[in-house]
Short mmCIF file of C-alpha atoms in Angstrom, two decimals:
data_model
loop_
_atom_site.label_atom_id
_atom_site.label_comp_id
_atom_site.label_asym_id
_atom_site.label_seq_id
_atom_site.Cartn_x
_atom_site.Cartn_y
_atom_site.Cartn_z
CA UNK A 29 96.25 167.03 153.17
CA UNK A 30 95.75 166.32 156.87
CA UNK A 31 99.41 166.37 157.92
CA UNK A 32 102.68 164.46 157.64
CA UNK A 33 101.27 161.12 158.79
CA UNK A 34 100.08 158.79 156.05
CA UNK A 35 96.92 156.74 156.57
CA UNK A 36 97.04 153.22 155.18
CA UNK A 37 93.99 151.29 154.04
CA UNK A 38 93.95 147.75 152.72
CA UNK A 39 91.45 145.92 150.52
CA UNK A 40 90.57 142.55 152.05
CA UNK A 41 88.07 141.10 149.59
CA UNK A 42 88.63 137.55 148.43
CA UNK A 43 92.14 136.13 148.48
CA UNK A 44 93.86 139.14 146.93
CA UNK A 45 93.99 141.53 144.00
CA UNK A 46 94.94 138.89 141.44
CA UNK A 47 91.97 136.90 140.08
CA UNK A 48 93.89 133.64 140.62
CA UNK A 49 95.12 134.59 144.11
CA UNK A 50 93.24 131.64 145.59
CA UNK A 51 95.83 129.31 144.03
CA UNK A 52 98.49 130.63 146.43
CA UNK A 53 96.21 131.10 149.45
CA UNK A 54 97.04 129.33 152.70
CA UNK A 55 93.58 127.78 152.96
CA UNK A 56 91.21 125.71 150.84
CA UNK A 57 88.79 127.67 148.63
CA UNK A 58 85.75 126.74 150.74
CA UNK A 59 87.25 128.53 153.75
CA UNK A 60 86.95 131.88 151.98
CA UNK A 61 83.25 132.10 152.82
CA UNK A 62 83.62 131.53 156.56
CA UNK A 63 83.54 133.95 159.51
CA UNK A 64 86.88 132.64 160.77
CA UNK A 65 88.65 133.70 157.57
CA UNK A 66 87.10 137.20 157.65
CA UNK A 67 88.00 137.68 161.31
CA UNK A 68 91.56 136.44 160.84
CA UNK A 69 92.57 138.80 158.04
CA UNK A 70 90.84 141.73 159.77
CA UNK A 71 92.75 141.01 162.98
CA UNK A 72 96.06 140.91 161.10
CA UNK A 73 95.30 144.29 159.51
CA UNK A 74 94.24 145.85 162.81
CA UNK A 75 97.26 144.54 164.70
CA UNK A 76 99.55 145.81 161.95
CA UNK A 77 98.21 149.36 162.44
CA UNK A 78 96.20 149.95 159.29
CA UNK A 79 93.79 152.87 159.51
CA UNK A 80 91.08 151.28 157.42
CA UNK A 81 89.98 148.09 155.74
CA UNK A 82 87.73 148.06 152.69
CA UNK A 83 85.60 145.17 151.48
CA UNK A 84 84.73 145.00 147.79
CA UNK A 85 81.28 143.89 146.67
CA UNK A 86 78.74 143.79 143.88
CA UNK A 87 75.49 142.01 143.18
CA UNK A 88 77.19 139.63 140.74
CA UNK A 89 79.81 137.04 141.80
CA UNK A 90 83.44 138.15 141.44
CA UNK A 91 85.85 136.55 138.99
CA UNK A 92 84.84 133.80 136.63
CA UNK A 93 85.52 130.27 135.46
CA UNK A 94 87.75 128.39 136.07
CA UNK A 95 88.40 130.28 139.29
CA UNK A 96 86.10 129.87 142.33
CA UNK A 97 83.51 132.62 142.63
CA UNK A 98 81.35 133.88 145.46
CA UNK A 99 81.51 136.22 148.41
CA UNK A 100 79.54 137.20 151.48
CA UNK A 101 77.94 140.64 151.22
CA UNK A 102 80.30 143.46 152.15
CA UNK A 103 77.95 145.05 154.69
CA UNK A 104 77.44 141.71 156.42
CA UNK A 105 81.19 141.09 156.54
CA UNK A 106 81.76 144.63 157.79
CA UNK A 107 79.25 144.17 160.62
CA UNK A 108 80.98 140.94 161.67
CA UNK A 109 84.39 142.60 161.57
CA UNK A 110 83.08 145.61 163.52
CA UNK A 111 82.05 143.36 166.39
CA UNK A 112 85.40 141.58 166.46
CA UNK A 113 87.74 144.60 166.20
CA UNK A 114 88.22 147.75 168.28
CA UNK A 115 90.28 150.40 166.49
CA UNK A 116 90.41 149.87 162.72
CA UNK A 117 88.00 151.64 160.38
CA UNK A 118 85.71 149.49 158.22
CA UNK A 119 84.36 150.63 154.85
CA UNK A 120 82.28 148.24 152.73
CA UNK A 121 81.80 148.84 149.03
CA UNK A 122 78.10 149.48 148.36
CA UNK A 123 76.99 150.49 144.85
CA UNK A 124 73.77 152.51 144.59
CA UNK A 125 73.22 152.05 140.85
CA UNK A 126 70.27 149.76 141.60
CA UNK A 127 70.12 149.39 145.40
CA UNK A 128 67.55 151.49 147.29
CA UNK A 129 69.38 154.43 148.93
CA UNK A 130 66.98 154.36 151.88
CA UNK A 131 68.01 150.80 152.69
CA UNK A 132 71.70 151.49 152.02
CA UNK A 133 71.69 154.47 154.39
CA UNK A 134 70.00 152.37 157.10
CA UNK A 135 72.53 149.54 156.74
CA UNK A 136 75.48 151.91 156.92
CA UNK A 137 74.09 153.88 159.86
CA UNK A 138 73.62 150.59 161.70
CA UNK A 139 77.23 149.65 160.88
CA UNK A 140 78.43 152.91 162.41
CA UNK A 141 76.49 152.14 165.59
CA UNK A 142 77.89 148.59 165.73
CA UNK A 143 81.46 149.83 165.25
CA UNK A 144 81.08 152.79 167.65
CA UNK A 145 81.88 155.31 164.94
CA UNK A 146 84.47 153.47 162.81
CA UNK A 147 82.43 153.01 159.63
CA UNK A 148 82.96 154.32 156.14
CA UNK A 149 81.39 153.77 152.74
CA UNK A 150 83.14 153.17 149.41
CA UNK A 151 80.75 154.28 146.67
CA UNK A 152 81.03 152.42 143.36
CA UNK A 153 78.85 151.58 140.37
CA UNK A 154 77.28 148.45 138.92
CA UNK A 155 78.43 148.45 135.30
CA UNK A 156 77.48 144.97 134.09
CA UNK A 157 74.05 144.46 132.49
CA UNK A 158 73.57 141.32 134.58
CA UNK A 159 73.37 143.48 137.70
CA UNK A 160 70.15 145.06 136.46
CA UNK A 161 68.65 141.61 135.84
CA UNK A 162 69.66 140.48 139.32
CA UNK A 163 67.84 143.46 140.84
CA UNK A 164 64.87 143.14 138.46
CA UNK A 165 65.38 146.73 137.32
CA UNK A 166 65.83 148.37 133.92
CA UNK A 167 69.51 148.79 133.03
CA UNK A 168 71.19 152.08 133.86
CA UNK A 169 73.17 152.61 130.67
CA UNK A 170 76.11 154.94 130.26
CA UNK A 171 78.64 156.56 132.54
CA UNK A 172 76.52 159.68 132.93
CA UNK A 173 73.45 157.77 134.05
CA UNK A 174 75.46 155.70 136.52
CA UNK A 175 77.09 158.86 137.91
CA UNK A 176 73.62 160.36 138.35
CA UNK A 177 72.49 157.35 140.38
CA UNK A 178 75.62 157.55 142.55
CA UNK A 179 75.14 161.28 143.08
CA UNK A 180 71.49 160.90 144.04
CA UNK A 181 72.21 157.87 146.24
CA UNK A 182 74.90 159.62 148.26
CA UNK A 183 72.79 162.77 148.52
CA UNK A 184 69.86 160.77 149.90
CA UNK A 185 72.00 158.80 152.33
CA UNK A 186 73.63 161.94 153.72
CA UNK A 187 70.25 163.62 154.14
CA UNK A 188 68.78 160.58 155.88
CA UNK A 189 71.72 160.41 158.31
CA UNK A 190 70.74 163.94 159.35
CA UNK A 191 67.00 163.23 159.49
CA UNK A 192 67.38 162.36 163.18
CA UNK A 193 68.95 165.10 165.28
CA UNK A 194 71.56 163.94 167.77
CA UNK A 195 69.17 164.33 170.71
CA UNK A 196 66.09 162.90 168.99
CA UNK A 197 66.11 159.84 171.27
CA UNK A 198 64.93 161.02 174.71
CA UNK A 199 64.00 157.70 176.45
CA UNK A 200 61.77 159.53 178.94
CA UNK A 201 60.15 157.15 181.40
CA UNK A 202 58.21 159.98 183.02
CA UNK A 203 56.46 160.92 179.78
CA UNK A 204 56.58 157.44 178.17
CA UNK A 205 58.35 158.91 175.16
CA UNK A 206 61.23 157.27 173.31
CA UNK A 207 61.56 159.97 170.65
CA UNK A 208 61.12 163.69 170.35
CA UNK A 209 59.17 163.81 167.11
CA UNK A 210 60.10 167.46 166.60
CA UNK A 211 63.71 166.34 166.15
CA UNK A 212 62.87 163.96 163.28
CA UNK A 213 62.74 165.46 159.80
CA UNK A 214 61.54 164.59 156.31
CA UNK A 215 64.28 164.79 153.69
CA UNK A 216 61.82 165.33 150.82
CA UNK A 217 64.28 164.34 148.08
CA UNK A 218 63.18 164.24 144.45
CA UNK A 219 65.72 163.06 141.88
CA UNK A 220 65.57 162.17 138.21
CA UNK A 221 64.42 158.60 138.80
CA UNK A 222 62.96 158.39 142.31
CA UNK A 223 61.84 160.34 145.37
CA UNK A 224 62.46 159.74 149.07
CA UNK A 225 60.33 161.21 151.85
CA UNK A 226 62.05 160.05 155.03
CA UNK A 227 62.91 160.28 157.86
CA UNK A 228 65.32 157.37 158.45
CA UNK A 229 64.45 154.35 160.58
CA UNK A 230 67.85 154.35 162.32
CA UNK A 231 69.09 157.09 164.71
CA UNK A 232 71.81 159.43 163.48
CA UNK A 233 75.18 157.61 163.22
CA UNK A 234 77.74 158.22 166.01
CA UNK A 235 79.94 160.07 163.51
CA UNK A 236 77.00 162.17 162.34
CA UNK A 237 78.00 161.35 158.78
CA UNK A 238 79.96 158.24 157.82
CA UNK A 239 83.22 158.78 155.96
CA UNK A 240 82.33 158.55 152.25
CA UNK A 241 85.05 157.40 149.85
CA UNK A 242 84.89 157.25 146.08
CA UNK A 243 86.41 158.19 142.76
CA UNK A 244 85.70 161.88 142.00
CA UNK A 245 85.10 161.14 138.32
CA UNK A 246 82.13 158.99 139.40
CA UNK A 247 80.86 160.87 142.46
CA UNK A 248 80.84 164.64 142.80
CA UNK A 249 83.74 165.80 144.98
CA UNK A 250 81.41 167.83 147.22
CA UNK A 251 79.72 164.58 148.31
CA UNK A 252 83.00 162.81 149.20
CA UNK A 253 85.20 162.95 152.28
CA UNK A 254 87.98 160.92 150.66
CA UNK A 255 88.82 160.80 146.96
CA UNK A 256 90.35 157.57 145.65
CA UNK A 257 92.74 158.45 142.84
CA UNK A 258 94.61 156.35 140.29
CA UNK A 259 97.80 156.88 138.31
CA UNK A 260 100.49 154.62 136.89
CA UNK A 261 103.30 156.64 138.49
CA UNK A 262 103.80 159.09 141.34
CA UNK A 263 103.52 162.10 139.04
CA UNK A 264 100.13 160.95 137.73
CA UNK A 265 98.91 160.29 141.27
CA UNK A 266 100.12 163.72 142.41
CA UNK A 267 98.30 165.39 139.53
CA UNK A 268 95.06 163.53 140.26
CA UNK A 269 95.34 164.33 143.96
CA UNK A 270 95.87 168.02 143.29
CA UNK A 271 92.66 168.19 141.30
CA UNK A 272 90.49 165.98 143.51
CA UNK A 273 88.81 168.80 145.43
CA UNK A 274 87.99 166.67 148.49
CA UNK A 275 89.03 167.01 152.16
CA UNK A 276 91.24 163.91 151.95
CA UNK A 277 92.85 161.97 149.10
CA UNK A 278 93.94 158.32 149.03
CA UNK A 279 96.03 156.81 146.24
CA UNK A 280 95.23 153.34 144.90
CA UNK A 281 98.32 151.07 144.88
CA UNK A 282 98.54 147.41 143.89
CA UNK A 283 101.36 145.53 145.60
CA UNK A 284 103.22 142.25 145.17
CA UNK A 285 106.08 141.83 147.64
CA UNK A 286 109.10 139.57 147.95
CA UNK A 287 108.43 136.79 150.48
CA UNK A 288 110.78 134.31 152.15
CA UNK A 289 109.70 131.68 149.62
CA UNK A 290 109.67 133.62 146.34
CA UNK A 291 110.32 137.00 144.83
CA UNK A 292 107.41 139.22 143.88
CA UNK A 293 108.16 138.75 140.19
CA UNK A 294 108.15 134.96 140.57
CA UNK A 295 104.84 135.05 142.40
CA UNK A 296 103.23 137.25 139.76
CA UNK A 297 104.56 135.03 136.97
CA UNK A 298 103.16 131.95 138.70
CA UNK A 299 99.67 133.45 138.82
CA UNK A 300 99.89 134.89 135.31
CA UNK A 301 100.00 131.30 134.01
CA UNK A 302 96.35 131.04 135.05
CA UNK A 303 94.93 134.51 134.50
CA UNK A 304 96.16 138.03 133.71
CA UNK A 305 96.48 140.67 136.41
CA UNK A 306 94.34 143.30 134.72
CA UNK A 307 95.88 146.74 134.32
CA UNK A 308 93.35 149.19 135.80
CA UNK A 309 95.55 152.26 135.50
CA UNK A 310 96.77 152.08 139.09
CA UNK A 311 100.24 152.48 140.47
CA UNK A 312 101.69 149.00 140.92
CA UNK A 313 104.68 147.95 143.04
CA UNK A 314 106.30 144.57 142.41
CA UNK A 315 109.43 144.04 144.48
CA UNK A 316 110.95 144.15 147.97
CA UNK A 317 109.31 145.65 151.04
CA UNK A 318 112.01 148.30 151.38
CA UNK A 319 111.22 149.74 147.98
CA UNK A 320 107.54 149.91 148.89
CA UNK A 321 108.43 151.83 152.06
CA UNK A 322 110.30 154.36 149.92
CA UNK A 323 107.39 154.59 147.47
CA UNK A 324 104.86 155.20 150.25
CA UNK A 325 107.11 157.85 151.78
CA UNK A 326 107.22 159.61 148.42
CA UNK A 327 103.45 159.35 147.97
CA UNK A 328 103.01 160.85 151.44
CA UNK A 329 104.16 164.18 150.00
CA UNK A 330 101.11 164.26 147.71
CA UNK A 331 98.25 162.32 149.36
CA UNK A 332 96.74 161.79 152.80
CA UNK A 333 96.59 158.04 152.50
CA UNK A 334 97.06 154.96 150.35
CA UNK A 335 94.75 152.03 149.78
CA UNK A 336 96.87 148.94 149.22
CA UNK A 337 95.60 146.04 147.12
CA UNK A 338 97.83 143.02 147.90
CA UNK A 339 98.44 140.42 145.20
CA UNK A 340 97.73 137.52 147.60
CA UNK A 341 96.52 138.38 151.10
CA UNK A 342 97.98 135.31 152.79
CA UNK A 343 101.44 136.10 151.38
CA UNK A 344 101.59 139.89 151.17
CA UNK A 345 99.69 140.91 154.31
CA UNK A 346 102.25 139.25 156.64
CA UNK A 347 105.09 141.07 154.85
CA UNK A 348 103.22 144.36 155.14
CA UNK A 349 102.71 143.68 158.84
CA UNK A 350 106.30 142.62 159.60
CA UNK A 351 108.35 144.90 157.37
CA UNK A 352 106.42 147.75 155.77
CA UNK A 353 104.25 149.27 158.50
CA UNK A 354 106.93 148.94 161.23
CA UNK A 355 109.46 150.67 158.97
CA UNK A 356 107.03 153.50 158.23
CA UNK A 357 106.13 153.78 161.90
CA UNK A 358 109.80 153.96 162.88
CA UNK A 359 110.19 156.90 160.51
CA UNK A 360 106.96 158.43 161.88
CA UNK A 361 105.38 158.39 158.45
CA UNK A 362 102.13 156.58 159.28
CA UNK A 363 99.24 157.25 161.62
CA UNK A 364 97.93 154.38 163.74
CA UNK A 365 94.30 154.63 164.92
CA UNK A 366 93.80 155.00 168.67
CA UNK A 367 91.24 153.09 170.77
CA UNK A 368 87.98 154.93 171.21
CA UNK A 369 88.57 157.20 168.22
CA UNK A 370 86.10 157.52 165.37
CA UNK A 371 87.20 157.08 161.78
CA UNK A 372 86.45 160.75 161.12
CA UNK A 373 88.69 161.79 164.02
CA UNK A 374 91.47 159.46 162.89
CA UNK A 375 91.40 161.07 159.45
CA UNK A 376 91.29 164.56 160.92
CA UNK A 377 87.74 165.22 159.72
CA UNK A 378 85.33 167.21 161.88
CA UNK A 379 82.04 165.72 162.98
CA UNK A 380 79.51 167.65 160.85
CA UNK A 381 76.64 169.56 162.39
CA UNK A 382 73.13 168.30 161.69
CA UNK A 383 71.72 170.29 158.76
CA UNK A 384 68.19 170.36 160.18
CA UNK A 385 69.29 171.43 163.66
CA UNK A 386 71.46 174.13 162.13
CA UNK A 387 68.59 175.38 159.97
CA UNK A 388 66.26 175.49 163.00
CA UNK A 389 68.84 177.43 165.02
CA UNK A 390 69.22 179.98 162.22
CA UNK A 391 65.45 180.33 161.99
CA UNK A 392 65.19 180.89 165.75
CA UNK A 393 67.95 183.49 165.58
CA UNK A 394 65.85 185.53 163.19
#
């Protein structure tokens, strides 16, 4: 763990964690796919003091009939949010089950440049057969095969982020050179299903390596900076965190809070009339803000951070902003990101050395 301060992340995809959350949203369904909506919820999260926002995604539309479906790509939303915020970290969900890792690494490196070092990456998998058809690729069947694709994808992305040394861009007018070609490197990756030569087409990210988040049962812990762990109670979360084997650990927590207009239980019951809130094995808090503050304080003894998944963003995010984060801040239990600070620095993670520069220095030393 990084210290006593707890880092709070919040998932901002759609209208909330419940599949029927749109029915209690403060806007019409068509507004969900607009830049104004994305910017508004991101601004609320940043002003509240969240460390990080995540944006879920997948090649197939979320949800299903009779609920509205559709979303803007997570990387595109993240780039828009990066240009309209200044301190909060931004981590889109990008599966690499079928996507080309070379393109994924380029998109994410660009996001880190746009955000001035505030970007992360939540690694997930495409599990539905329809995803393979959408990509025009053979299905990747089985948990083992999907884990292999995630492992290879993250390995390639990390290597490509290092394929440009930090001083590869020289911009020399005198010699008419933009790059020092000796500081660009081939990654020469060969996996079970594809090979990548490299180097990247985007300079090394400001953070050197973006912050990579994921579930350790799907992505090898040595490839992650932050493990996302589940558990239906604090003891289960603590056990998962203890065995994560990553520099930082975030717990996944679903929340439904009492609001001025209805209790959390009443709000959940209202939405359950339309669709069930699927149990995904995560810790779930349904109740007043004060009880959530106590729960987060207890979790802070076992994890470095918590990713909150609000029931309905338009109802729960204001309560989190007014009651939960201020109460935690007053007790000095949360860490608020500072202007000009990278996401790695905020999380207490060192900026990694470039593997190729390090190898060259060792060779020269011999």
